[in-house]
Amino acid sequence: MVLNDTSTCQPDYDRKAELRAFDETKTGVKGLVDAGITEVPRIFHLPSPENLNSQQPELTLPTIDLQGIDEDTIRRKEVIEQVKDALESWGFFQLVNHGIPNNILEDMIKGVIDFHEQDTELKKQWYTRDMRDKNRMEYNSNFDLYAAPVTSWRDSFYCTMAPNPPEPHELPPPCRDILLEYSKQVMKLGVCLFELMSEALRLDANHLLDMGCADGLAVLGHYYPSCPQPELTIGTPEHTDNSFITILLQDYIGGLKIFYKNQWTDVPPIPGALVVNAGDFIQLITNDKFVSAQHKVVANKVGPRVSVASFFTTGVIETSKVYGPINELLSEDDPAKYRGTTLKEYVDYYRAKGLDGNSALLHFKM
């Protein structure tokens, strides 16, 4: 693979061949950076440079504090209204006093770093693009490498933690213990959030849980190496999530942006906070009452940036459960906007389509 030729116009540019060469290294973007590249290879180039210095008026993502919601009914009602307002408008909020101790958050970030920075030959053993692989952990660079129009400046691992938790020996030693512990804590927090969201929809507190929204959990450990020309590429292109909700732990570097009110807004890291967002499946079952918002991650000269995204979904696991808009939320004036689908059908379509900037929800519109 030619690492230092940044021209995208040359007639001999064979994108497929360069993607294959990159994939076959099994070392991801980190491998390029470790090799000392000073220019971003063509496969990573955006059609037009990213504006990293946009001077738009800053909007502030809501922060919700869960302190006292189990002891004080008035406080709980306030928080339910805040969740409702945030998910109907932004589709996102920051979360503090969520119950997961700071040392667990720090150890989870460290676990992702330790996985991606372990000995290359050991890490390669986890490299795969086959979601049916016997390994419970899938590590690669860009799940949609061959489908996406632009390759992202990012390496990731993906691990299904529920409904069938992996045995410890099925996980890599650098992040084994913390993945199991962090997932338990996130599952507990997810149950709490689905209860609040059910009440925000004026449903019984257990409604979303009874539908199976918290049955599945997949944890993704993203590693964004420092980039020599961050304006030419993207960490993660604009997309929505194929989950019910996503709980994101990000380090101090930042780079996450949300599309809200026709502009991209930064989500500055708050120490100890988590970022929560509605995924496509919540938008589908709430019939657009809660929004799954477009978001992206910009590349950065500073790095590595590390984040941990916990997706509430059963993903590629085969289940017969069909999800459609919740009957109690429909009326003559507000009929169902989406057809029923299984999570697997949705996720398979999402992954085959890749992160191309278009919402997979459009495919399921009535």
mmCIF file of C-alpha atoms in Angstrom:
data_model
loop_
_atom_site.group_PDB
_atom_site.id
_atom_site.type_symbol
_atom_site.label_atom_id
_atom_site.label_comp_id
_atom_site.label_asym_id
_atom_site.label_seq_id
_atom_site.Cartn_x
_atom_site.Cartn_y
_atom_site.Cartn_z
ATOM 1 C CA MET A 1 0.000 0.000 0.000
ATOM 2 C CA VAL A 2 1.331 3.447 -0.941
ATOM 3 C CA LEU A 3 1.384 5.362 2.334
ATOM 4 C CA ASN A 4 2.617 8.748 1.257
ATOM 5 C CA ASP A 5 0.785 9.517 -1.999
ATOM 6 C CA THR A 6 -2.130 11.803 -1.165
ATOM 7 C CA SER A 7 -3.427 12.441 -4.680
ATOM 8 C CA THR A 8 -7.007 11.231 -5.260
ATOM 9 C CA CYS A 9 -7.098 12.115 -8.956
ATOM 10 C CA GLN A 10 -4.532 9.756 -10.401
ATOM 11 C CA PRO A 11 -6.037 7.358 -12.947
ATOM 12 C CA ASP A 12 -4.066 4.458 -11.446
ATOM 13 C CA TYR A 13 -5.697 4.876 -8.015
ATOM 14 C CA ASP A 14 -7.218 1.477 -7.255
ATOM 15 C CA ARG A 15 -9.239 2.077 -4.075
ATOM 16 C CA LYS A 16 -10.294 -1.583 -3.659
ATOM 17 C CA ALA A 17 -6.676 -2.757 -3.866
ATOM 18 C CA GLU A 18 -5.549 -0.148 -1.308
ATOM 19 C CA LEU A 19 -8.395 -1.130 1.037
ATOM 20 C CA ARG A 20 -7.385 -4.788 0.739
ATOM 21 C CA ALA A 21 -3.721 -3.965 1.382
ATOM 22 C CA PHE A 22 -4.684 -1.930 4.450
ATOM 23 C CA ASP A 23 -7.014 -4.670 5.726
ATOM 24 C CA GLU A 24 -4.420 -7.405 5.268
ATOM 25 C CA THR A 25 -1.932 -5.669 7.572
ATOM 26 C CA LYS A 26 -4.372 -6.366 10.461
ATOM 27 C CA THR A 27 -2.740 -3.457 12.291
ATOM 28 C CA GLY A 28 -5.335 -0.791 11.496
ATOM 29 C CA VAL A 29 -4.805 2.959 11.586
ATOM 30 C CA LYS A 30 -2.497 2.555 14.578
ATOM 31 C CA GLY A 31 -0.179 0.494 12.339
ATOM 32 C CA LEU A 32 0.096 3.404 9.887
ATOM 33 C CA VAL A 33 0.866 5.873 12.669
ATOM 34 C CA ASP A 34 3.405 3.490 14.227
ATOM 35 C CA ALA A 35 5.077 3.253 10.790
ATOM 36 C CA GLY A 36 5.624 7.020 10.917
ATOM 37 C CA ILE A 37 3.342 8.274 8.123
ATOM 38 C CA THR A 38 3.264 12.060 7.759
ATOM 39 C CA GLU A 39 0.458 12.261 5.184
ATOM 40 C CA VAL A 40 -3.013 10.712 5.291
ATOM 41 C CA PRO A 41 -3.390 7.914 2.671
ATOM 42 C CA ARG A 42 -6.015 8.398 -0.047
ATOM 43 C CA ILE A 43 -8.488 5.830 1.260
ATOM 44 C CA PHE A 44 -9.103 8.136 4.263
ATOM 45 C CA HIS A 45 -9.687 11.342 2.274
ATOM 46 C CA LEU A 46 -12.999 13.171 2.631
ATOM 47 C CA PRO A 47 -14.494 14.582 -0.618
ATOM 48 C CA SER A 48 -13.874 18.060 0.848
ATOM 49 C CA PRO A 49 -11.787 19.018 3.907
ATOM 50 C CA GLU A 50 -13.452 19.083 7.324
ATOM 51 C CA ASN A 51 -13.783 22.597 8.780
ATOM 52 C CA LEU A 52 -12.188 22.125 12.205
ATOM 53 C CA ASN A 53 -12.407 25.819 13.133
ATOM 54 C CA SER A 54 -16.088 26.576 12.517
ATOM 55 C CA GLN A 55 -17.169 29.661 14.453
ATOM 56 C CA GLN A 56 -20.895 28.964 14.884
ATOM 57 C CA PRO A 57 -22.715 30.039 18.071
ATOM 58 C CA GLU A 58 -22.235 27.336 20.688
ATOM 59 C CA LEU A 59 -25.296 25.392 21.780
ATOM 60 C CA THR A 60 -25.035 23.392 25.007
ATOM 61 C CA LEU A 61 -26.118 19.778 25.257
ATOM 62 C CA PRO A 62 -28.401 19.244 28.300
ATOM 63 C CA THR A 63 -26.844 17.622 31.368
ATOM 64 C CA ILE A 64 -29.126 15.453 33.503
ATOM 65 C CA ASP A 65 -28.321 14.646 37.143
ATOM 66 C CA LEU A 66 -29.732 11.348 38.448
ATOM 67 C CA GLN A 67 -29.039 12.231 42.110
ATOM 68 C CA GLY A 68 -32.030 11.406 44.346
ATOM 69 C CA ILE A 69 -34.385 9.942 41.717
ATOM 70 C CA ASP A 70 -35.079 6.814 43.776
ATOM 71 C CA GLU A 71 -35.762 8.637 47.049
ATOM 72 C CA ASP A 72 -37.642 11.770 45.976
ATOM 73 C CA THR A 73 -40.744 11.489 43.749
ATOM 74 C CA ILE A 74 -40.712 15.205 42.866
ATOM 75 C CA ARG A 75 -37.050 14.961 41.828
ATOM 76 C CA ARG A 76 -37.851 11.859 39.754
ATOM 77 C CA LYS A 77 -40.648 13.699 37.904
ATOM 78 C CA GLU A 78 -38.262 16.586 37.139
ATOM 79 C CA VAL A 79 -35.698 14.175 35.698
ATOM 80 C CA ILE A 80 -38.352 12.367 33.619
ATOM 81 C CA GLU A 81 -39.338 15.728 32.065
ATOM 82 C CA GLN A 82 -35.660 16.531 31.378
ATOM 83 C CA VAL A 83 -35.191 13.136 29.667
ATOM 84 C CA LYS A 84 -38.357 13.729 27.601
ATOM 85 C CA ASP A 85 -37.243 17.220 26.511
ATOM 86 C CA ALA A 86 -33.704 16.079 25.649
ATOM 87 C CA LEU A 87 -34.747 13.009 23.625
ATOM 88 C CA GLU A 88 -37.508 14.849 21.754
ATOM 89 C CA SER A 89 -35.121 17.623 20.667
ATOM 90 C CA TRP A 90 -31.418 16.732 20.792
ATOM 91 C CA GLY A 91 -31.717 12.954 20.970
ATOM 92 C CA PHE A 92 -28.722 13.216 23.335
ATOM 93 C CA PHE A 93 -27.841 14.284 26.869
ATOM 94 C CA GLN A 94 -24.877 14.158 29.246
ATOM 95 C CA LEU A 95 -25.456 12.183 32.445
ATOM 96 C CA VAL A 96 -23.927 12.803 35.890
ATOM 97 C CA ASN A 97 -24.377 11.006 39.230
ATOM 98 C CA HIS A 98 -25.247 7.905 37.224
ATOM 99 C CA GLY A 99 -23.947 5.444 39.825
ATOM 100 C CA ILE A 100 -20.906 4.036 37.990
ATOM 101 C CA PRO A 101 -17.800 4.822 40.089
ATOM 102 C CA ASN A 102 -15.057 6.965 38.539
ATOM 103 C CA ASN A 103 -12.412 4.274 39.033
ATOM 104 C CA ILE A 104 -14.494 1.873 36.884
ATOM 105 C CA LEU A 105 -14.765 4.518 34.123
ATOM 106 C CA GLU A 106 -11.012 5.156 34.247
ATOM 107 C CA ASP A 107 -10.193 1.440 34.215
ATOM 108 C CA MET A 108 -12.477 0.910 31.195
ATOM 109 C CA ILE A 109 -10.690 3.643 29.213
ATOM 110 C CA LYS A 110 -7.360 2.108 30.270
ATOM 111 C CA GLY A 111 -8.596 -1.344 29.176
ATOM 112 C CA VAL A 112 -9.342 -0.049 25.661
ATOM 113 C CA ILE A 113 -5.917 1.599 25.456
ATOM 114 C CA ASP A 114 -4.201 -1.550 26.729
ATOM 115 C CA PHE A 115 -6.010 -3.702 24.149
ATOM 116 C CA HIS A 116 -5.099 -1.470 21.200
ATOM 117 C CA GLU A 117 -1.514 -0.864 22.388
ATOM 118 C CA GLN A 118 -0.670 -4.503 23.213
ATOM 119 C CA ASP A 119 1.871 -6.466 21.216
ATOM 120 C CA THR A 120 0.814 -6.353 17.547
ATOM 121 C CA GLU A 121 1.052 -10.097 16.989
ATOM 122 C CA LEU A 122 -1.171 -10.786 20.005
ATOM 123 C CA LYS A 123 -3.708 -8.194 18.875
ATOM 124 C CA LYS A 124 -3.840 -9.637 15.333
ATOM 125 C CA GLN A 125 -5.273 -12.872 16.770
ATOM 126 C CA TRP A 126 -8.535 -11.004 17.434
ATOM 127 C CA TYR A 127 -8.754 -9.446 13.954
ATOM 128 C CA THR A 128 -11.824 -10.513 11.962
ATOM 129 C CA ARG A 129 -14.615 -9.207 9.735
ATOM 130 C CA ASP A 130 -16.876 -12.197 10.229
ATOM 131 C CA MET A 131 -19.650 -11.440 12.732
ATOM 132 C CA ARG A 132 -20.364 -15.207 12.893
ATOM 133 C CA ASP A 133 -16.780 -15.849 13.970
ATOM 134 C CA LYS A 134 -16.380 -18.123 16.983
ATOM 135 C CA ASN A 135 -14.522 -15.323 18.786
ATOM 136 C CA ARG A 136 -16.716 -13.230 21.084
ATOM 137 C CA MET A 137 -14.504 -10.231 20.345
ATOM 138 C CA GLU A 138 -14.317 -8.694 16.863
ATOM 139 C CA TYR A 139 -11.366 -6.328 16.354
ATOM 140 C CA ASN A 140 -10.769 -4.470 13.084
ATOM 141 C CA SER A 141 -10.509 -1.033 11.512
ATOM 142 C CA ASN A 142 -13.839 0.164 10.066
ATOM 143 C CA PHE A 143 -16.580 -2.500 10.202
ATOM 144 C CA ASP A 144 -17.790 -1.093 6.848
ATOM 145 C CA LEU A 145 -14.335 -0.848 5.240
ATOM 146 C CA TYR A 146 -15.459 -2.124 1.825
ATOM 147 C CA ALA A 147 -18.888 -0.404 1.810
ATOM 148 C CA ALA A 148 -18.180 3.103 3.153
ATOM 149 C CA PRO A 149 -17.264 5.897 0.715
ATOM 150 C CA VAL A 150 -14.451 7.096 3.042
ATOM 151 C CA THR A 151 -12.304 5.072 5.454
ATOM 152 C CA SER A 152 -12.405 6.405 9.028
ATOM 153 C CA TRP A 153 -9.351 7.240 11.139
ATOM 154 C CA ARG A 154 -10.331 4.693 13.794
ATOM 155 C CA ASP A 155 -9.681 1.161 15.073
ATOM 156 C CA SER A 156 -12.303 -0.641 17.170
ATOM 157 C CA PHE A 157 -13.226 -3.783 18.990
ATOM 158 C CA TYR A 158 -16.810 -5.040 19.267
ATOM 159 C CA CYS A 159 -17.959 -7.485 21.912
ATOM 160 C CA THR A 160 -21.437 -8.887 22.614
ATOM 161 C CA MET A 161 -21.842 -8.862 26.411
ATOM 162 C CA ALA A 162 -25.565 -9.789 26.685
ATOM 163 C CA PRO A 163 -27.847 -11.706 26.458
ATOM 164 C CA ASN A 164 -25.165 -14.435 26.630
ATOM 165 C CA PRO A 165 -22.163 -13.003 28.518
ATOM 166 C CA PRO A 166 -18.783 -14.302 27.323
ATOM 167 C CA GLU A 167 -16.667 -16.540 29.515
ATOM 168 C CA PRO A 168 -13.579 -14.685 30.813
ATOM 169 C CA HIS A 169 -11.231 -16.781 28.619
ATOM 170 C CA GLU A 170 -13.134 -15.611 25.506
ATOM 171 C CA LEU A 171 -11.987 -12.014 26.105
ATOM 172 C CA PRO A 172 -8.487 -10.539 25.595
ATOM 173 C CA PRO A 173 -6.402 -10.341 28.795
ATOM 174 C CA PRO A 174 -5.725 -6.536 28.581
ATOM 175 C CA CYS A 175 -9.424 -5.661 29.037
ATOM 176 C CA ARG A 176 -10.998 -8.926 30.228
ATOM 177 C CA ASP A 177 -11.875 -8.126 33.847
ATOM 178 C CA ILE A 178 -12.901 -4.516 33.307
ATOM 179 C CA LEU A 179 -15.127 -5.367 30.305
ATOM 180 C CA LEU A 180 -17.092 -7.820 32.442
ATOM 181 C CA GLU A 181 -17.380 -5.388 35.374
ATOM 182 C CA TYR A 182 -18.143 -2.278 33.277
ATOM 183 C CA SER A 183 -20.831 -4.150 31.295
ATOM 184 C CA LYS A 184 -22.598 -5.188 34.509
ATOM 185 C CA GLN A 185 -22.666 -1.567 35.662
ATOM 186 C CA VAL A 186 -23.864 -0.282 32.273
ATOM 187 C CA MET A 187 -26.664 -2.891 32.150
ATOM 188 C CA LYS A 188 -27.888 -1.678 35.539
ATOM 189 C CA LEU A 189 -27.799 1.956 34.388
ATOM 190 C CA GLY A 190 -29.584 1.010 31.153
ATOM 191 C CA VAL A 191 -32.483 -0.512 33.121
ATOM 192 C CA CYS A 192 -32.816 2.753 35.072
ATOM 193 C CA LEU A 193 -32.774 4.841 31.854
ATOM 194 C CA PHE A 194 -35.385 2.673 30.093
ATOM 195 C CA GLU A 195 -37.671 3.110 33.124
ATOM 196 C CA LEU A 196 -37.278 6.894 32.969
ATOM 197 C CA MET A 197 -37.827 6.870 29.191
ATOM 198 C CA SER A 198 -40.991 4.731 29.544
ATOM 199 C CA GLU A 199 -42.380 7.202 32.068
ATOM 200 C CA ALA A 200 -41.365 10.104 29.795
ATOM 201 C CA LEU A 201 -43.560 8.499 27.099
ATOM 202 C CA ARG A 202 -46.427 8.308 29.677
ATOM 203 C CA LEU A 203 -46.195 4.518 29.666
ATOM 204 C CA ASP A 204 -45.773 2.101 32.556
ATOM 205 C CA ALA A 205 -42.203 2.257 33.922
ATOM 206 C CA ASN A 206 -41.491 -1.316 32.764
ATOM 207 C CA HIS A 207 -42.901 -0.919 29.240
ATOM 208 C CA LEU A 208 -39.608 -0.639 27.332
ATOM 209 C CA LEU A 209 -37.970 -3.303 29.526
ATOM 210 C CA ASP A 210 -40.882 -5.692 28.874
ATOM 211 C CA MET A 211 -40.359 -5.123 25.141
ATOM 212 C CA GLY A 212 -36.776 -6.383 25.518
ATOM 213 C CA CYS A 213 -34.941 -3.063 25.083
ATOM 214 C CA ALA A 214 -32.358 -4.017 27.729
ATOM 215 C CA ASP A 215 -31.969 -7.679 26.692
ATOM 216 C CA GLY A 216 -28.838 -7.171 24.590
ATOM 217 C CA LEU A 217 -25.614 -5.204 25.069
ATOM 218 C CA ALA A 218 -22.656 -4.768 22.726
ATOM 219 C CA VAL A 219 -19.581 -2.834 23.881
ATOM 220 C CA LEU A 220 -17.320 -1.079 21.349
ATOM 221 C CA GLY A 221 -13.846 0.151 22.288
ATOM 222 C CA HIS A 222 -12.808 2.887 19.830
ATOM 223 C CA TYR A 223 -9.193 4.038 19.414
ATOM 224 C CA TYR A 224 -8.563 7.165 17.311
ATOM 225 C CA PRO A 225 -4.786 7.592 16.784
ATOM 226 C CA SER A 226 -3.294 11.070 16.404
ATOM 227 C CA CYS A 227 -3.656 12.238 12.807
ATOM 228 C CA PRO A 228 -1.024 14.248 10.864
ATOM 229 C CA GLN A 229 -3.675 15.968 8.667
ATOM 230 C CA PRO A 230 -6.945 15.872 10.636
ATOM 231 C CA GLU A 231 -8.807 18.215 8.276
ATOM 232 C CA LEU A 232 -8.466 15.688 5.410
ATOM 233 C CA THR A 233 -10.229 12.804 7.149
ATOM 234 C CA ILE A 234 -12.790 11.885 9.820
ATOM 235 C CA GLY A 235 -12.711 9.788 13.008
ATOM 236 C CA THR A 236 -16.268 8.535 12.480
ATOM 237 C CA PRO A 237 -18.442 10.005 9.691
ATOM 238 C CA GLU A 238 -21.916 11.364 10.384
ATOM 239 C CA HIS A 239 -24.294 8.556 11.314
ATOM 240 C CA THR A 240 -27.039 7.455 13.673
ATOM 241 C CA ASP A 241 -26.771 4.414 15.966
ATOM 242 C CA ASN A 242 -28.507 1.085 15.258
ATOM 243 C CA SER A 243 -29.431 0.584 18.927
ATOM 244 C CA PHE A 244 -32.271 1.343 21.330
ATOM 245 C CA ILE A 245 -29.941 3.619 23.272
ATOM 246 C CA THR A 246 -26.170 4.100 23.406
ATOM 247 C CA ILE A 247 -24.222 5.001 26.556
ATOM 248 C CA LEU A 248 -20.874 6.586 25.652
ATOM 249 C CA LEU A 249 -17.820 6.970 27.838
ATOM 250 C CA GLN A 250 -15.310 9.386 26.282
ATOM 251 C CA ASP A 251 -11.855 10.433 27.449
ATOM 252 C CA TYR A 252 -10.739 14.044 27.965
ATOM 253 C CA ILE A 253 -9.754 14.778 24.338
ATOM 254 C CA GLY A 254 -13.202 15.350 22.828
ATOM 255 C CA GLY A 255 -14.145 15.443 19.144
ATOM 256 C CA LEU A 256 -17.764 14.219 19.301
ATOM 257 C CA LYS A 257 -20.194 16.503 17.452
ATOM 258 C CA ILE A 258 -24.009 16.328 17.245
ATOM 259 C CA PHE A 259 -26.150 17.759 14.450
ATOM 260 C CA TYR A 260 -28.789 19.958 16.096
ATOM 261 C CA LYS A 261 -30.690 22.962 14.743
ATOM 262 C CA ASN A 262 -28.860 22.734 11.409
ATOM 263 C CA GLN A 263 -25.383 22.992 12.877
ATOM 264 C CA TRP A 264 -22.691 20.737 14.324
ATOM 265 C CA THR A 265 -22.331 21.195 18.092
ATOM 266 C CA ASP A 266 -19.374 20.022 20.207
ATOM 267 C CA VAL A 267 -19.929 17.687 23.146
ATOM 268 C CA PRO A 268 -17.123 18.708 25.501
ATOM 269 C CA PRO A 269 -16.114 15.910 27.892
ATOM 270 C CA ILE A 270 -17.274 16.390 31.491
ATOM 271 C CA PRO A 271 -15.111 14.421 33.965
ATOM 272 C CA GLY A 272 -17.077 11.456 35.305
ATOM 273 C CA ALA A 273 -20.039 12.023 32.954
ATOM 274 C CA LEU A 274 -21.502 9.683 30.346
ATOM 275 C CA VAL A 275 -23.222 10.671 27.093
ATOM 276 C CA VAL A 276 -26.570 9.009 26.354
ATOM 277 C CA ASN A 277 -28.304 9.021 22.983
ATOM 278 C CA ALA A 278 -31.403 7.529 21.428
ATOM 279 C CA GLY A 279 -30.690 5.050 18.635
ATOM 280 C CA ASP A 280 -32.677 4.291 15.496
ATOM 281 C CA PHE A 281 -34.708 1.585 17.212
ATOM 282 C CA ILE A 282 -36.039 3.964 19.866
ATOM 283 C CA GLN A 283 -37.029 6.418 17.124
ATOM 284 C CA LEU A 284 -38.793 3.552 15.304
ATOM 285 C CA ILE A 285 -40.755 2.168 18.277
ATOM 286 C CA THR A 286 -41.655 5.668 19.574
ATOM 287 C CA ASN A 287 -42.857 6.634 16.065
ATOM 288 C CA ASP A 288 -40.473 9.633 15.916
ATOM 289 C CA LYS A 289 -41.330 10.961 19.412
ATOM 290 C CA PHE A 290 -37.691 10.423 20.434
ATOM 291 C CA VAL A 291 -35.052 11.256 17.823
ATOM 292 C CA SER A 292 -31.959 9.329 16.791
ATOM 293 C CA ALA A 293 -29.666 12.237 15.937
ATOM 294 C CA GLN A 294 -26.791 12.383 13.447
ATOM 295 C CA HIS A 295 -23.380 12.620 15.098
ATOM 296 C CA LYS A 296 -19.728 12.281 14.102
ATOM 297 C CA VAL A 297 -16.197 12.306 15.533
ATOM 298 C CA VAL A 298 -13.549 14.574 13.998
ATOM 299 C CA ALA A 299 -9.907 13.518 13.657
ATOM 300 C CA ASN A 300 -7.306 15.262 15.815
ATOM 301 C CA LYS A 301 -3.561 15.904 15.904
ATOM 302 C CA VAL A 302 -3.779 15.066 19.603
ATOM 303 C CA GLY A 303 -4.250 11.417 20.406
ATOM 304 C CA PRO A 304 -5.034 8.709 20.849
ATOM 305 C CA ARG A 305 -8.646 9.625 21.642
ATOM 306 C CA VAL A 306 -10.455 6.722 23.277
ATOM 307 C CA SER A 307 -14.171 6.117 23.752
ATOM 308 C CA VAL A 308 -16.374 3.216 24.813
ATOM 309 C CA ALA A 309 -19.824 2.951 23.221
ATOM 310 C CA SER A 310 -22.306 0.581 24.867
ATOM 311 C CA PHE A 311 -25.151 -0.289 22.480
ATOM 312 C CA PHE A 312 -28.388 -1.697 23.877
ATOM 313 C CA THR A 313 -29.293 -4.147 21.110
ATOM 314 C CA THR A 314 -29.267 -7.876 20.473
ATOM 315 C CA GLY A 315 -27.600 -6.966 17.156
ATOM 316 C CA VAL A 316 -26.792 -9.861 14.869
ATOM 317 C CA ILE A 317 -28.202 -12.516 17.236
ATOM 318 C CA GLU A 318 -31.085 -14.334 15.524
ATOM 319 C CA THR A 319 -34.392 -13.599 17.309
ATOM 320 C CA SER A 320 -37.955 -13.766 16.009
ATOM 321 C CA LYS A 321 -39.133 -10.694 17.945
ATOM 322 C CA VAL A 322 -40.605 -8.097 15.572
ATOM 323 C CA TYR A 323 -40.531 -4.452 16.633
ATOM 324 C CA GLY A 324 -42.816 -1.754 15.307
ATOM 325 C CA PRO A 325 -44.222 1.528 16.668
ATOM 326 C CA ILE A 326 -45.774 1.121 20.155
ATOM 327 C CA ASN A 327 -49.584 0.933 19.859
ATOM 328 C CA GLU A 328 -50.172 3.201 22.877
ATOM 329 C CA LEU A 329 -48.282 6.006 21.104
ATOM 330 C CA LEU A 330 -50.360 5.824 17.907
ATOM 331 C CA SER A 331 -53.599 7.589 17.020
ATOM 332 C CA GLU A 332 -55.692 8.469 13.967
ATOM 333 C CA ASP A 333 -53.731 11.703 13.713
ATOM 334 C CA ASP A 334 -50.412 9.961 14.333
ATOM 335 C CA PRO A 335 -50.463 6.552 12.583
ATOM 336 C CA ALA A 336 -47.475 4.181 12.381
ATOM 337 C CA LYS A 337 -44.628 5.616 10.289
ATOM 338 C CA TYR A 338 -42.510 2.446 10.192
ATOM 339 C CA ARG A 339 -43.057 -1.208 9.335
ATOM 340 C CA GLY A 340 -42.198 -3.915 11.820
ATOM 341 C CA THR A 341 -38.701 -5.425 11.692
ATOM 342 C CA THR A 342 -36.406 -7.655 13.724
ATOM 343 C CA LEU A 343 -33.241 -6.221 15.241
ATOM 344 C CA LYS A 344 -31.160 -8.607 13.148
ATOM 345 C CA GLU A 345 -32.796 -7.504 9.873
ATOM 346 C CA TYR A 346 -32.190 -3.880 10.815
ATOM 347 C CA VAL A 347 -28.572 -4.396 11.899
ATOM 348 C CA ASP A 348 -27.734 -6.505 8.829
ATOM 349 C CA TYR A 349 -29.094 -3.733 6.569
ATOM 350 C CA TYR A 350 -27.231 -1.039 8.580
ATOM 351 C CA ARG A 351 -23.906 -2.858 8.420
ATOM 352 C CA ALA A 352 -24.205 -3.675 4.695
ATOM 353 C CA LYS A 353 -25.079 -0.049 3.902
ATOM 354 C CA GLY A 354 -22.164 1.310 5.946
ATOM 355 C CA LEU A 355 -21.826 4.789 7.426
ATOM 356 C CA ASP A 356 -22.769 6.728 4.294
ATOM 357 C CA GLY A 357 -24.475 9.704 5.975
ATOM 358 C CA ASN A 358 -28.022 8.409 5.362
ATOM 359 C CA SER A 359 -30.261 7.058 8.104
ATOM 360 C CA ALA A 360 -31.110 3.356 7.829
ATOM 361 C CA LEU A 361 -34.569 4.279 9.190
ATOM 362 C CA LEU A 362 -35.579 5.513 5.723
ATOM 363 C CA HIS A 363 -35.505 1.908 4.491
ATOM 364 C CA PHE A 364 -38.171 0.928 7.061
ATOM 365 C CA LYS A 365 -40.549 3.892 6.537
ATOM 366 C CA MET A 366 -44.116 2.986 5.582
#
